[in-house]
Amino acid sequence: MPSEQKSSKAFKPSSLHSLRVLIGYVEVMKSNDECLREKMVLTRIGLAGLAVMGQNLALNIAEKGFPISVYNRTTSKVDETVERAKAEGDLPLYGFHDPKSFVLSIQKPRVIIMLVKAGAPVDQTIETLSVHMEEGDCIIDGGNEWYENTERREKAMVERGLLYLGMGVSGGEEGARHGPSLMPGGSYEAYKNIEDILLKVAAQVPDSGPCVTYIGKGGSGNFVKMVHNGIEYGDMQLIAEAYDVLKSVGKLSNDELQRVFSEWNRGELLSFLIEITADIFGIKDDKADGYLVDKVLDKTGMKGTGKWTVQQAADLSVAAPTIAASLDSRFLSGLKDERVEAAKVFKSGGFSDVLSEQSVDKEKLIEEVRQALYASKICSYAQGMNLIRAKSIEKGWDLKLGELARIWKGGCIIRAIFLDRIKKAYDRNAELSNLLVDPEFAKEIIDRQAAWRRVVCLAINAGISTPGMSASLAYFDTYRRGSVPANLVQAQRDYFGAHTYERTDMPGSFHTEWFKIAQQSKN
């Protein structure tokens, strides 16, 4: 097949491949005929689930020289993928309409990547495929799955003699096609079976190599991808706030915004998200006058990973206010009708006049918003890294934070030049408690904090919400203080709930009859 047949096609019962599948089946049934085994021609890997991400990843694998079998429950998707493979260079991709032929077409130990919707569809696909698999074969879930589901499935597969990986795949359809960031976690043996494929398929960064590494045990790959997505939520929110301040307070046009973001993308903010933001501002509406971005409804969708990240932060007692603020902002954006009515209610309160009263130096505002955005990003990434670190300690995963920053430098949605600084920070100190106290990041925060504060104050005075920037600033201001008002909160807890407290001047746990003492002092 891959070595003898150059054209890509979906195989049908009458095809030559059916004979080879039959030969393969005979071999699976333990035939001792070595001659038959020599005649077998099998693919290197399989992929099940041919929606946008699955199709593009399959074509990427084939383009890198690895013959691949593909399968989808909806057979038209198989044919569509085969046609794409033919059109995009006669790639060694082979389609199958039934799961048995699909599985038996892959060389041993078989490796199959699934790219299907998280939850029940994953379990259903595993059941469909695993009945045809043998001991030592491997299944890889490449979707955005809850990490505990991956750990459950890995244990179940071990009982069947199968290997299992949960692999985060980031980069969207373009990344999947031309080089994603890959985050595989689970069976190390399974990872080594396909390491050669992943190293070539992943995004390639000249100074740091392929954007893939073995993440760790269990569901670590899915967990890291989940937090990556949470950081992505924060990044997108911060960029949206920068846009809002520049547009609403600075009165920048879309042409000016495109120029500003393009310029930012040549400096310390250079990143995929800044790049595409600049592109968005330049797109004219093809259905009406004006720019398309102004016609997009201000309701943000989500698929759950940001919510999971915030929930995990709460469970692990890790502060992640910037990511939480971005999630809250998505929730509030969904209340479009309520917000429209609220705008009418509060218009009489003079809120609509606040912006018209603002007079700003446009170029100064642009520079200060740039600095505020960068400083806020540092805090957001610090929160995400601390969350990964806390989970790694809890689960014994021994995750390497610097290595995670390295594999995020290319392919993924949050790829940015900024990540190189994060990698170097962890290279300097692998046990770094927080990115904020890395000497280089600390200096960058100090240099930008005045502009950051001015932007947040300006936005507040203009009635423009900047929850992400404000949350990042509050996180920084709390973290940098040796004393915070938590002493009063703890005293309140002891007052009404006898929760006890510690003292600053002596060891031990204490409880005070606050109510009795207060009453005595009033008499």
Coordinates of C-alpha atoms in Angstrom, one line a residue:
M1 CA 0.0 0.0 0.0
P2 CA 2.2 2.9 1.1
S3 CA 5.3 1.5 -0.6
E4 CA 3.5 0.1 -3.7
Q5 CA 0.6 2.4 -4.3
K6 CA 1.1 6.1 -4.7
S7 CA -2.4 7.4 -5.0
S8 CA -4.6 8.1 -1.9
K9 CA -8.0 6.4 -1.9
A10 CA -10.8 5.1 0.3
F11 CA -10.6 1.3 0.0
K12 CA -13.7 -0.7 -0.9
P13 CA -14.3 -4.5 -0.7
S14 CA -13.4 -5.0 -4.3
S15 CA -10.0 -3.2 -4.0
L16 CA -6.6 -4.8 -4.0
H17 CA -6.3 -3.6 -0.4
S18 CA -9.0 -5.9 0.7
L19 CA -6.8 -8.8 -0.2
R20 CA -4.0 -7.3 1.9
V21 CA -6.4 -6.7 4.8
L22 CA -7.4 -10.4 4.5
I23 CA -3.7 -11.3 4.6
G24 CA -3.3 -9.1 7.6
Y25 CA -6.2 -10.8 9.3
V26 CA -4.6 -14.2 8.7
E27 CA -1.4 -12.9 10.3
V28 CA -3.3 -11.6 13.3
M29 CA -4.8 -15.1 13.7
K30 CA -1.2 -16.3 14.4
S31 CA -0.5 -17.7 11.0
N32 CA 3.0 -19.2 10.9
D33 CA 3.3 -18.5 7.2
E34 CA 6.3 -16.1 7.0
C35 CA 5.7 -15.6 3.3
L36 CA 2.3 -14.1 4.1
R37 CA 3.9 -11.7 6.6
E38 CA 6.4 -10.5 4.1
K39 CA 3.6 -9.6 1.7
M40 CA 1.8 -7.4 4.3
V41 CA 2.0 -3.6 3.7
L42 CA 0.8 -1.7 6.7
T43 CA 0.6 2.0 7.7
R44 CA 2.6 3.5 10.5
I45 CA -0.2 5.0 12.5
G46 CA -4.0 5.5 12.5
L47 CA -6.3 8.5 13.2
A48 CA -10.0 8.3 14.0
G49 CA -12.2 11.3 14.0
L50 CA -12.0 13.5 10.9
A51 CA -13.6 16.8 11.8
V52 CA -11.4 19.9 11.1
M53 CA -8.6 19.1 13.6
G54 CA -8.5 15.4 12.8
Q55 CA -8.3 15.9 9.0
N56 CA -5.6 18.5 9.3
L57 CA -3.5 16.5 11.8
A58 CA -3.8 13.4 9.6
L59 CA -2.6 15.3 6.5
N60 CA 0.3 16.8 8.5
I61 CA 1.4 13.3 9.6
A62 CA 1.2 12.0 6.0
E63 CA 3.0 15.0 4.6
K64 CA 5.9 14.3 7.0
G65 CA 6.3 10.9 5.4
F66 CA 4.4 8.6 7.7
P67 CA 1.8 6.5 5.9
I68 CA -1.5 6.9 7.9
S69 CA -4.8 5.1 8.0
V70 CA -7.9 7.2 8.7
Y71 CA -11.4 6.3 9.9
N72 CA -14.6 8.2 10.7
R73 CA -18.0 7.0 11.7
T74 CA -19.5 9.2 9.0
T75 CA -17.9 7.7 5.9
S76 CA -18.2 10.9 3.8
K77 CA -15.6 12.5 6.0
V78 CA -13.2 9.6 5.2
D79 CA -13.7 10.2 1.4
E80 CA -13.3 13.9 1.9
T81 CA -10.0 13.5 3.7
V82 CA -8.7 11.0 1.1
E83 CA -9.5 13.5 -1.6
R84 CA -7.7 16.3 0.3
A85 CA -4.6 14.0 0.6
K86 CA -4.6 13.4 -3.1
A87 CA -5.1 17.1 -3.9
E88 CA -2.4 18.3 -1.4
G89 CA 0.4 16.2 -2.9
D90 CA -0.7 12.6 -3.3
L91 CA 0.0 12.1 0.4
P92 CA 0.3 8.5 1.8
L93 CA -3.1 8.6 3.5
Y94 CA -5.5 5.7 3.3
G95 CA -9.2 5.7 4.2
F96 CA -11.3 3.0 5.7
H97 CA -15.1 2.8 6.1
D98 CA -15.2 0.1 8.8
P99 CA -13.3 0.0 12.2
K100 CA -11.9 -3.5 11.8
S101 CA -10.2 -2.9 8.5
F102 CA -8.9 0.4 9.8
V103 CA -7.3 -1.2 12.9
L104 CA -5.9 -4.2 11.0
S105 CA -4.3 -1.9 8.4
I106 CA -1.8 -0.4 11.0
Q107 CA 1.6 -2.0 11.8
K108 CA 2.2 -3.4 15.3
P109 CA 2.3 -2.1 17.9
R110 CA -0.6 -0.2 16.6
V111 CA -1.0 3.4 17.5
I112 CA -4.3 5.2 16.9
I113 CA -5.0 8.9 17.6
M114 CA -8.6 9.8 18.4
L115 CA -9.8 13.4 17.7
V116 CA -13.4 13.3 18.7
K117 CA -15.6 15.3 21.0
A118 CA -14.7 14.9 24.7
G119 CA -16.8 12.8 27.0
A120 CA -19.1 9.9 25.9
P121 CA -18.0 10.0 22.2
V122 CA -14.4 9.2 23.4
D123 CA -15.6 6.2 25.4
Q124 CA -17.7 5.0 22.4
T125 CA -14.8 5.4 20.0
I126 CA -12.5 3.4 22.3
E127 CA -15.0 0.6 22.5
T128 CA -15.4 0.5 18.7
L129 CA -11.7 0.3 18.1
S130 CA -10.3 -1.6 21.1
V131 CA -12.2 -4.8 20.3
H132 CA -9.9 -5.2 17.2
M133 CA -6.7 -4.2 19.0
E134 CA -4.1 -6.4 20.7
E135 CA -1.8 -6.3 23.7
G136 CA 0.8 -3.6 23.3
D137 CA -1.3 -1.4 21.0
C138 CA -1.9 2.2 21.9
I139 CA -4.8 4.7 21.9
I140 CA -4.1 8.4 22.0
D141 CA -6.9 10.9 22.9
G142 CA -6.0 14.2 21.2
G143 CA -9.1 16.1 22.3
N144 CA -9.7 18.6 25.1
E145 CA -10.6 16.0 27.7
W146 CA -11.0 16.3 31.5
Y147 CA -7.7 14.9 32.9
E148 CA -9.4 12.5 35.3
N149 CA -11.3 10.9 32.4
T150 CA -7.9 10.2 30.8
E151 CA -6.6 8.6 34.0
R152 CA -9.8 6.5 34.3
R153 CA -9.4 5.3 30.7
E154 CA -5.7 4.6 31.0
K155 CA -6.4 2.2 34.0
A156 CA -9.1 0.5 32.0
M157 CA -6.8 0.1 29.0
V158 CA -4.0 -1.4 31.1
E159 CA -6.5 -4.1 32.2
R160 CA -6.9 -5.0 28.5
G161 CA -3.1 -4.9 27.8
L162 CA -3.4 -1.6 25.9
L163 CA -1.4 1.6 26.3
Y164 CA -3.0 5.0 26.6
L165 CA -2.0 8.7 26.2
G166 CA -4.0 11.9 26.7
M167 CA -2.4 14.4 24.3
G168 CA -3.2 18.1 24.2
V169 CA -3.1 19.5 20.7
S170 CA -3.0 23.3 20.4
G171 CA -2.8 25.5 17.3
G172 CA -6.3 25.3 15.8
E173 CA -6.7 24.0 12.2
E174 CA -3.7 25.7 10.9
G175 CA -1.5 24.4 13.7
A176 CA -2.8 20.9 13.2
R177 CA -2.0 21.0 9.5
H178 CA 1.4 22.7 9.6
G179 CA 2.7 22.1 13.1
P180 CA 0.9 22.2 16.5
S181 CA 2.2 22.3 20.0
L182 CA 1.7 18.7 21.4
M183 CA 1.3 17.8 25.1
P184 CA 1.3 14.0 25.5
G185 CA 0.9 12.5 29.0
G186 CA 0.3 9.0 30.2
S187 CA 2.2 5.8 29.2
Y188 CA 5.8 6.7 28.6
E189 CA 6.2 3.4 26.6
A190 CA 3.4 4.6 24.3
Y191 CA 5.1 8.0 23.9
K192 CA 8.4 6.3 22.8
N193 CA 6.5 4.3 20.3
I194 CA 5.5 7.4 18.4
E195 CA 8.1 9.9 19.5
D196 CA 9.7 10.0 16.0
I197 CA 6.3 11.0 14.5
L198 CA 5.5 13.6 17.0
L199 CA 8.9 15.2 16.8
K200 CA 8.4 15.8 13.0
V201 CA 4.7 16.7 13.1
A202 CA 5.0 19.3 15.9
A203 CA 5.8 23.0 15.2
Q204 CA 9.5 23.6 14.8
V205 CA 11.1 26.6 16.5
P206 CA 14.7 27.2 15.2
D207 CA 16.3 28.0 18.5
S208 CA 14.5 25.5 20.7
G209 CA 13.4 22.5 18.6
P210 CA 10.1 20.7 18.1
C211 CA 7.2 21.9 20.2
V212 CA 6.5 18.6 21.9
T213 CA 7.8 16.8 25.0
Y214 CA 6.7 13.9 27.2
I215 CA 4.7 15.8 29.8
G216 CA 4.4 13.2 32.5
K217 CA 2.2 10.5 34.0
G218 CA -1.5 10.0 34.0
G219 CA -3.6 12.9 32.9
S220 CA -0.8 15.5 33.0
G221 CA -1.0 16.2 29.2
N222 CA -4.6 17.0 29.3
F223 CA -4.2 19.1 32.5
V224 CA -1.4 21.1 31.0
K225 CA -3.5 21.7 27.8
M226 CA -6.4 22.8 30.0
V227 CA -4.3 25.4 31.8
H228 CA -2.8 26.5 28.5
N229 CA -6.4 27.2 27.4
G230 CA -7.0 29.1 30.7
I231 CA -4.0 31.3 30.0
E232 CA -5.4 31.7 26.5
Y233 CA -8.7 33.0 28.0
G234 CA -6.7 35.5 30.0
D235 CA -4.6 36.6 27.1
M236 CA -7.6 37.2 24.8
Q237 CA -9.4 39.2 27.6
L238 CA -6.4 41.4 28.2
I239 CA -6.0 42.1 24.5
A240 CA -9.7 42.9 24.3
E241 CA -9.4 45.3 27.1
A242 CA -6.5 47.1 25.5
Y243 CA -8.6 47.4 22.4
D244 CA -11.5 48.8 24.4
V245 CA -9.5 51.5 26.1
L246 CA -7.8 52.5 22.8
K247 CA -11.1 52.6 21.0
S248 CA -13.4 54.0 23.6
V249 CA -11.1 56.4 25.4
G250 CA -8.4 57.1 22.7
K251 CA -11.0 57.1 19.9
L252 CA -8.6 55.1 17.6
S253 CA -10.1 54.0 14.3
N254 CA -9.8 50.5 13.0
D255 CA -7.0 51.6 10.6
E256 CA -5.1 53.1 13.6
L257 CA -5.7 50.0 15.7
Q258 CA -4.3 47.8 12.9
R259 CA -1.2 50.0 12.8
V260 CA -0.8 49.9 16.6
F261 CA -1.2 46.1 16.9
S262 CA 1.1 45.5 14.0
E263 CA 3.7 47.7 15.6
W264 CA 3.3 45.9 18.9
N265 CA 3.8 42.6 17.1
R266 CA 7.3 43.6 16.3
G267 CA 8.3 44.1 19.9
E268 CA 8.0 42.4 23.3
L269 CA 4.3 41.6 22.6
L270 CA 5.1 39.6 19.5
S271 CA 2.7 36.7 19.5
F272 CA 0.1 34.8 17.5
L273 CA -2.8 36.5 19.2
I274 CA -1.5 40.1 18.7
E275 CA -0.8 39.2 15.1
I276 CA -4.3 37.9 14.3
T277 CA -5.8 40.9 16.2
A278 CA -4.0 43.3 13.9
D279 CA -5.3 41.2 10.9
I280 CA -8.9 41.4 12.2
F281 CA -8.9 45.2 12.4
G282 CA -8.0 45.3 8.7
I283 CA -10.8 43.1 7.4
K284 CA -13.6 45.0 5.6
D285 CA -17.2 43.7 5.8
D286 CA -18.1 41.8 2.6
K287 CA -21.8 42.1 3.3
A288 CA -22.1 45.8 4.1
D289 CA -20.0 49.0 4.6
G290 CA -17.4 49.3 7.2
Y291 CA -15.2 46.8 9.1
L292 CA -16.3 43.3 9.9
V293 CA -15.1 43.4 13.6
D294 CA -17.7 46.1 14.3
K295 CA -20.5 43.8 13.1
V296 CA -19.5 40.8 15.2
L297 CA -22.0 40.3 18.1
D298 CA -20.3 41.0 21.5
K299 CA -21.1 37.5 22.9
T300 CA -18.1 35.2 23.6
G301 CA -18.5 31.5 23.3
M302 CA -16.6 28.9 25.3
K303 CA -16.1 25.1 25.4
G304 CA -15.3 24.5 29.1
T305 CA -11.5 24.4 29.5
G306 CA -11.4 28.0 31.0
K307 CA -14.1 27.0 33.5
W308 CA -12.2 23.8 34.4
T309 CA -9.0 25.9 34.9
V310 CA -10.8 28.3 37.4
Q311 CA -12.4 25.3 39.2
Q312 CA -9.0 23.6 39.6
A313 CA -7.4 26.8 40.8
A314 CA -10.1 27.0 43.5
D315 CA -9.7 23.3 44.4
L316 CA -5.9 23.8 44.8
S317 CA -6.2 27.1 46.6
V318 CA -4.1 28.8 43.8
A319 CA -5.0 32.4 43.0
A320 CA -5.9 32.9 39.3
P321 CA -7.8 36.2 39.3
T322 CA -6.9 37.2 35.7
I323 CA -8.1 33.9 34.3
A324 CA -11.2 34.0 36.5
A325 CA -11.9 37.6 35.4
S326 CA -11.7 36.5 31.8
L327 CA -14.2 33.7 32.4
D328 CA -16.6 36.2 34.3
S329 CA -16.3 38.5 31.3
R330 CA -17.5 35.8 29.0
F331 CA -20.4 35.1 31.2
L332 CA -21.4 38.7 31.3
S333 CA -20.9 39.0 27.5
G334 CA -23.6 36.4 27.2
L335 CA -26.1 38.7 28.9
K336 CA -26.5 40.8 25.8
D337 CA -30.2 41.6 26.2
E338 CA -29.8 42.4 29.8
R339 CA -26.8 44.7 29.1
V340 CA -28.7 46.6 26.4
E341 CA -31.5 47.2 28.9
A342 CA -29.1 48.2 31.7
A343 CA -27.4 50.7 29.3
K344 CA -30.8 52.4 28.9
V345 CA -31.3 52.5 32.7
F346 CA -28.0 54.0 33.5
K347 CA -27.9 56.4 30.6
S348 CA -29.9 58.9 32.7
G349 CA -27.2 58.7 35.3
G350 CA -24.7 60.5 33.0
F351 CA -22.6 57.4 32.2
S352 CA -22.9 58.1 28.5
D353 CA -21.3 61.5 29.0
V354 CA -18.2 60.2 30.8
L355 CA -16.3 59.1 27.6
S356 CA -17.0 62.4 25.8
E357 CA -15.4 64.3 28.6
Q358 CA -12.1 62.4 28.3
S359 CA -9.2 64.2 26.7
V360 CA -6.1 62.1 26.2
D361 CA -2.8 62.3 24.4
K362 CA -3.3 59.5 21.9
E363 CA 0.3 58.4 21.4
K364 CA 1.0 58.5 25.1
L365 CA -2.1 56.4 25.7
I366 CA -1.0 53.8 23.1
E367 CA 2.4 53.4 24.8
E368 CA 0.9 53.1 28.3
V369 CA -1.7 50.6 27.2
R370 CA 1.2 48.5 25.7
Q371 CA 3.0 48.6 29.0
A372 CA -0.1 47.7 30.9
L373 CA -0.9 44.8 28.6
Y374 CA 2.6 43.4 29.0
A375 CA 2.6 43.7 32.8
S376 CA -0.8 42.1 33.0
K377 CA 0.3 39.2 30.8
I378 CA 3.2 38.5 33.2
C379 CA 0.7 38.1 36.1
S380 CA -1.7 35.9 34.0
Y381 CA 1.1 33.5 33.0
A382 CA 2.4 33.4 36.6
Q383 CA -1.0 32.3 37.7
G384 CA -1.2 29.5 35.1
M385 CA 2.3 28.3 35.9
N386 CA 1.6 28.2 39.6
L387 CA -1.5 26.2 39.0
I388 CA 0.4 23.6 37.0
R389 CA 3.1 23.5 39.6
A390 CA 0.6 22.9 42.4
K391 CA -1.1 20.1 40.5
S392 CA 2.3 18.6 39.7
I393 CA 3.1 18.5 43.4
E394 CA -0.2 17.1 44.4
K395 CA -0.1 14.3 41.8
G396 CA 3.7 13.6 41.8
W397 CA 4.0 14.4 38.1
D398 CA 7.3 16.2 38.4
L399 CA 6.4 18.6 35.5
K400 CA 9.1 20.8 34.1
L401 CA 7.7 24.3 33.8
G402 CA 10.6 25.6 31.6
E403 CA 10.0 22.8 29.2
L404 CA 6.3 23.6 29.0
A405 CA 7.2 27.2 28.1
R406 CA 9.5 25.9 25.4
I407 CA 6.9 23.7 23.7
W408 CA 4.4 26.7 23.8
K409 CA 6.8 28.9 21.8
G410 CA 5.5 27.6 18.5
G411 CA 2.3 26.0 17.1
C412 CA -0.1 26.8 19.9
I413 CA -2.5 29.7 20.3
I414 CA -0.5 31.4 23.1
R415 CA 2.8 31.2 21.2
A416 CA 4.8 34.3 21.8
I417 CA 8.3 35.6 22.1
F418 CA 7.4 36.3 25.7
L419 CA 7.6 32.5 26.4
D420 CA 11.3 32.5 25.8
R421 CA 11.7 34.8 28.8
I422 CA 9.6 32.4 30.9
K423 CA 11.7 29.4 29.9
K424 CA 14.9 31.3 30.8
A425 CA 13.4 32.2 34.2
Y426 CA 12.8 28.6 35.0
D427 CA 16.2 27.7 33.6
R428 CA 17.7 30.1 36.1
N429 CA 15.7 28.7 38.9
A430 CA 13.6 25.5 38.4
E431 CA 12.1 26.0 41.9
L432 CA 11.0 29.5 41.2
S433 CA 8.0 30.2 43.5
N434 CA 6.4 32.8 41.1
L435 CA 7.4 34.4 37.9
L436 CA 6.9 37.8 39.5
V437 CA 10.0 37.4 41.7
D438 CA 12.3 36.3 38.8
P439 CA 14.9 39.2 38.7
E440 CA 14.2 40.0 35.0
F441 CA 10.4 39.9 35.3
A442 CA 10.5 41.8 38.5
K443 CA 12.4 44.6 36.8
E444 CA 10.0 44.6 33.9
I445 CA 7.0 44.9 36.2
I446 CA 8.7 47.8 38.2
D447 CA 9.4 49.6 34.9
R448 CA 5.8 49.3 33.7
Q449 CA 3.8 49.6 36.9
A450 CA 3.2 53.4 36.7
A451 CA 1.8 53.2 33.2
W452 CA -0.2 50.2 34.2
R453 CA -1.8 52.0 37.1
R454 CA -2.6 55.1 35.0
V455 CA -4.4 53.0 32.3
V456 CA -6.5 51.1 34.9
C457 CA -7.4 54.4 36.6
L458 CA -8.2 56.1 33.3
A459 CA -10.5 53.2 32.4
I460 CA -12.3 53.3 35.7
N461 CA -12.8 57.0 35.5
A462 CA -14.1 56.6 31.9
G463 CA -16.5 53.8 33.0
I464 CA -14.7 51.3 30.9
S465 CA -14.4 47.8 32.5
T466 CA -10.9 46.3 32.5
P467 CA -11.4 43.3 34.8
G468 CA -8.3 41.4 33.5
M469 CA -5.9 44.3 33.8
S470 CA -7.4 45.2 37.2
A471 CA -7.3 41.6 38.4
S472 CA -3.6 41.4 37.3
L473 CA -2.8 44.6 39.1
A474 CA -4.5 43.5 42.3
Y475 CA -2.7 40.2 42.1
F476 CA 0.6 42.0 41.9
D477 CA -0.2 44.5 44.6
T478 CA -1.3 41.7 47.0
Y479 CA 1.7 39.5 46.2
R480 CA 4.3 42.2 46.6
R481 CA 3.0 43.3 50.1
G482 CA 4.6 41.8 53.2
S483 CA 1.4 42.5 55.2
V484 CA -2.2 42.4 53.9
P485 CA -5.5 42.9 55.8
A486 CA -6.1 39.1 56.1
N487 CA -5.5 39.6 59.9
L488 CA -8.8 41.3 60.2
V489 CA -10.6 38.6 58.1
Q490 CA -9.1 35.9 60.4
A491 CA -10.1 37.8 63.5
Q492 CA -13.7 38.0 62.1
R493 CA -13.7 34.3 61.5
D494 CA -12.6 33.6 65.0
Y495 CA -15.2 36.1 66.3
F496 CA -18.2 34.4 64.7
G497 CA -17.0 30.9 64.2
A498 CA -14.2 30.2 66.7
H499 CA -11.9 29.3 63.8
T500 CA -8.8 30.3 65.9
Y501 CA -5.8 32.4 64.6
E502 CA -2.1 32.5 64.7
R503 CA -0.1 35.4 66.1
T504 CA 2.8 37.4 64.7
D505 CA 4.8 37.5 68.0
M506 CA 4.5 33.9 69.3
P507 CA 3.8 30.4 68.0
G508 CA 0.6 28.4 68.5
S509 CA -3.1 28.6 67.7
F510 CA -5.3 31.0 69.7
H511 CA -9.0 31.7 70.2
T512 CA -10.4 34.8 71.8
E513 CA -13.9 35.4 73.2
W514 CA -14.3 38.5 71.1
F515 CA -18.0 38.9 71.8
K516 CA -17.8 38.6 75.5
I517 CA -14.9 41.1 75.7
A518 CA -16.7 43.5 73.4
Q519 CA -19.9 43.3 75.5
Q520 CA -17.9 43.9 78.7
S521 CA -16.3 47.0 77.2
K522 CA -19.7 48.4 76.3
N523 CA -21.1 48.0 79.8

